[in-house]
Amino acid sequence: MEIPYGTEVAMPPAIQAVRSTGQLPVETTSFVGRRSELHALGTLLAGSRLVTVTGPGGIGKTRLALRAASKATVRYRDGVVLTELSGLHEPERLPHVVAGALGLAQHDPRPRIEAVTGYLRERELLLILDTCEHLVDECALFVEAVLREAPEVTILATSRQPLDVPGESTCPLGPLQVPGQGDEPVAGDAVELFAQRAAAAAADFEVTAANQAQVIRLCQKLDGIPLAIELAAVRLRALDLGELSQRLDHRLQVLAGGRRGTTFRHQALRDTIGWSYDLCTPAEQALWARLSVFAGPFSLQAAEETCADGDLPREEILGTLISLVDKSVAIKDDDQGFCYRLLDTIREYGAERLADTTDTDRFRVQMIRHYERLARELDASPLTGQLAKYRTLRVQHPSALAALDCAFTIPGQRLAVIQTIGSLYWYVMISGAFQEARHYITKALGLLPDPSPERASILLVNGLLTTIQGDPGTGLADCEEGLALARSLGESRVYARGHLYYCQALMAAGRTPEALAAGRTAARLMPEAGDAPTVEVLWLYTGVADLLSGEIDQCYAHCAEGLRRIPTDGGERWISSFLHALAGLTMSLRGENERAAAALREALAMRRELDDPMGIAYCLGGLGFVAARQGQYERSAWLTGAAAPVWRDLGTDAFAGMPALSALVAQAEADARRALGRDAWDEIFTAAATCPLATAVKLTVYDARLPATEVTRAPGTQAGAQGAQGATEAPAAGVTLTPGAGTAPGTTAPGTTALDETPLTSREQEIAGLVADGLSNREIANQLVISKRTVDSHVEHIFGKLGVSSRVQLMLWVRKHLGR
């Protein structure tokens, strides 16, 4: 069976729907005031390696830090990384959360703090730790370790109190400027914020000379606290300004009892939140309190299944949630895949109200059931809707972890959490969340000292993960203990699935014949045990075994059969991407390099959908191998360089655990290095290694068609016989590269000066920069509000002017000549 591969692979649009962990969020509302604070914070960041923005809740610490970070990005070679800590309640998991924000794969067996400091040691970046006040001691220890081990890293923290770490600079943040009682009624930042948010809430509202004094008085009552002002402004949808001021005044007098000064300042936000709570309907109040069980983003379905009861039926959740969004209590977070969330201060208030009821555990248990169901659905039907199911869990990862944490503490829920952990195979394998999984597995095993089906299941999962992370002795022993226990208990499904885990663990340990034997047992037992879908994973490991043993045609046949058996419209990505990648490597070894590249690009697009760094690195490295065999040495250098940082961050060599493939890739790299020369190779490799991974992937997927490098021989030399079918010999002396085809971007052939003259118009420079950022022509057209045909024409002209033939070459040119 032949696998049909075209030459074009489209980057799925859904990739762009979810903000990647660690990226700065897009501002959805205008930033008002804070000019002096921004300047002061910028100055501190320029002179200190640890800066903490301090102030009470709702004062705008996070917003100021993010704005300052966006302005300071150019100072840091490796950019800015945001770590959100508000949903973290287990202090020991702090390094895990930071590692996730940095994009570190959890395949690395080292302790997370070592992985994080090892990664940061060679980086120059700004690391933001947002909301540290509930983890002050842990954050202080973590910050000290980073500052000690990573000399080029700057840390920007937000907290209600300083971290008290040596060398810390603090940036205290107070309320927005409000004119005093005796001042002339001129607008300040607080009034401007109220005016903008009020106009957004009620289109016909504006601050005028007639109502300005009243607005100023209202902002004075709220003591200039941004969140309090925003909560009040949204009430203009239902009240006029006079009613708003009167009701707010009554609320503050009753609750604050006439307090003023510092005490009032800290109380004003809480009182304003309480006032907003009082103005909500009983249903809205109930939902607000119940939503506080979520530690981060949550879906509408999660809210419905977690928060509904007899007083608030499921069918009323959507309407009530929309009302809370309208009142700025909940936030619709499209940046996180059409989820919702509560601001920290709002969630804290809701948690207090929930604690006042007798139903606190009820809604936490319903949250546990919801995420348990999601995990079980993915595990039971991994080939149908896999991508959607996985993304649903991944976007809500903090809330799912909160559910696991709750299950360990609520009486009667331990069995539920243990069963959930046993259902996390697919989620863990796709996400690579090995370290976090083992953290919970260790806790679960501590609760299961006696023989049981649950202990057998968790031992098997732990054995697989332990082996993958580099401890095959312990891992294989756990697998064998789990299999023996499942067999003695007559647990046929656990026993059958356990052979799949054992197969994978043996393969990771390099014991291929035994792995194949375990795989054959799994293939026989799993369908009988009602676990047929997961057995398709075996096609992947059979193919890998074939490739490692040199059975190229048999490997291709197994890949083709595996892909045939997986529904093409079912949303499956994890197995399919590996099979496409394996097929690509086998086709290249058979000399079918065009089809090989198409297969690997298909795999790369799938791995990007899953946001899997290791899988992406495999695909980029495989494409680099294919490019070298085609004689496209410049492309090979770039692709190899793009993959290099991922392998380094994982703490392993390229294609680790597959020595035969590693040797092939190393040979291809040596061929390309000889063909280009060391200096040209190093320049291209380094440029690619500093390119953001997401940009590198988009450039690679969109840049499907690249001509093979044209090699022009100096007089008296002979052309190599391999050509595009797989260069395995170093070019003879006197090789030069033809401009526009093989010349490394940023270098020129004799007599070529176009690249040094920057011959692009301002519009062409703008478009070239967007191409270098990884945008497709259609995305550029949407951003610039022009037609795609116009962009196509501009890109064609740019290529012609610069003598380049690919988006990768253009990116390198932009970096050198436009400084981007």
Short mmCIF file of N, CA, C and O in Angstrom, two decimals, residues 221 248-265 267-268 271:
data_model
loop_
_atom_site.label_atom_id
_atom_site.label_comp_id
_atom_site.label_asym_id
_atom_site.label_seq_id
_atom_site.Cartn_x
_atom_site.Cartn_y
_atom_site.Cartn_z
N LYS A 221 -14.15 57.65 46.30
CA LYS A 221 -14.75 56.66 47.19
C LYS A 221 -14.08 55.29 46.99
O LYS A 221 -13.94 54.51 47.94
N LEU A 248 -23.23 52.93 45.82
CA LEU A 248 -21.86 52.63 46.22
C LEU A 248 -21.53 53.32 47.54
O LEU A 248 -20.91 52.72 48.43
N ASP A 249 -21.97 54.56 47.68
CA ASP A 249 -21.70 55.31 48.90
C ASP A 249 -22.32 54.60 50.11
O ASP A 249 -21.69 54.46 51.17
N HIS A 250 -23.53 54.13 49.96
CA HIS A 250 -24.20 53.42 51.05
C HIS A 250 -23.45 52.14 51.40
O HIS A 250 -23.24 51.84 52.59
N ARG A 251 -23.04 51.42 50.39
CA ARG A 251 -22.33 50.16 50.63
C ARG A 251 -21.04 50.40 51.41
O ARG A 251 -20.74 49.71 52.40
N LEU A 252 -20.25 51.38 51.00
CA LEU A 252 -18.97 51.62 51.66
C LEU A 252 -19.16 52.12 53.09
O LEU A 252 -18.40 51.77 53.99
N GLN A 253 -20.17 52.94 53.31
CA GLN A 253 -20.40 53.44 54.66
C GLN A 253 -20.79 52.31 55.60
O GLN A 253 -20.33 52.22 56.74
N VAL A 254 -21.61 51.40 55.11
CA VAL A 254 -22.07 50.29 55.95
C VAL A 254 -20.92 49.34 56.27
O VAL A 254 -20.71 48.94 57.42
N LEU A 255 -20.16 48.97 55.24
CA LEU A 255 -19.13 47.97 55.43
C LEU A 255 -17.85 48.53 56.03
O LEU A 255 -17.18 47.87 56.81
N ALA A 256 -17.48 49.73 55.63
CA ALA A 256 -16.22 50.29 56.12
C ALA A 256 -16.38 51.01 57.43
O ALA A 256 -15.40 51.30 58.11
N GLY A 257 -17.61 51.35 57.81
CA GLY A 257 -17.84 52.01 59.08
C GLY A 257 -17.10 53.32 59.22
O GLY A 257 -16.64 53.68 60.29
N GLY A 258 -16.98 54.06 58.13
CA GLY A 258 -16.32 55.35 58.19
C GLY A 258 -14.81 55.29 58.10
O GLY A 258 -14.14 56.30 58.30
N ARG A 259 -14.21 54.06 57.85
CA ARG A 259 -12.75 53.95 57.79
C ARG A 259 -12.21 54.76 56.63
O ARG A 259 -12.77 54.81 55.55
N ARG A 260 -11.06 55.34 56.83
CA ARG A 260 -10.38 56.08 55.77
C ARG A 260 -8.89 55.80 55.89
O ARG A 260 -8.44 55.02 56.74
N GLY A 261 -8.11 56.42 55.05
CA GLY A 261 -6.65 56.25 55.10
C GLY A 261 -6.25 54.88 54.63
O GLY A 261 -6.88 54.25 53.80
N THR A 262 -5.14 54.38 55.19
CA THR A 262 -4.56 53.12 54.74
C THR A 262 -5.53 51.96 54.93
O THR A 262 -5.69 51.11 54.05
N THR A 263 -6.21 51.89 56.07
CA THR A 263 -7.14 50.79 56.31
C THR A 263 -8.24 50.77 55.25
O THR A 263 -8.57 49.73 54.68
N PHE A 264 -8.75 51.93 54.95
CA PHE A 264 -9.81 52.00 53.95
C PHE A 264 -9.28 51.62 52.57
O PHE A 264 -9.96 50.95 51.80
N ARG A 265 -8.07 52.07 52.29
CA ARG A 265 -7.52 51.76 50.96
C ARG A 265 -7.51 50.26 50.71
O ARG A 265 -7.87 49.79 49.64
N GLN A 267 -9.34 48.10 52.22
CA GLN A 267 -10.70 47.57 52.35
C GLN A 267 -11.58 47.95 51.17
O GLN A 267 -12.56 47.26 50.88
N ALA A 268 -11.23 49.02 50.46
CA ALA A 268 -12.12 49.53 49.42
C ALA A 268 -12.39 48.51 48.33
O ALA A 268 -13.53 48.34 47.89
N ASP A 271 -14.66 45.77 49.65
CA ASP A 271 -16.02 46.25 49.79
C ASP A 271 -16.69 46.41 48.43
O ASP A 271 -17.89 46.13 48.28
#
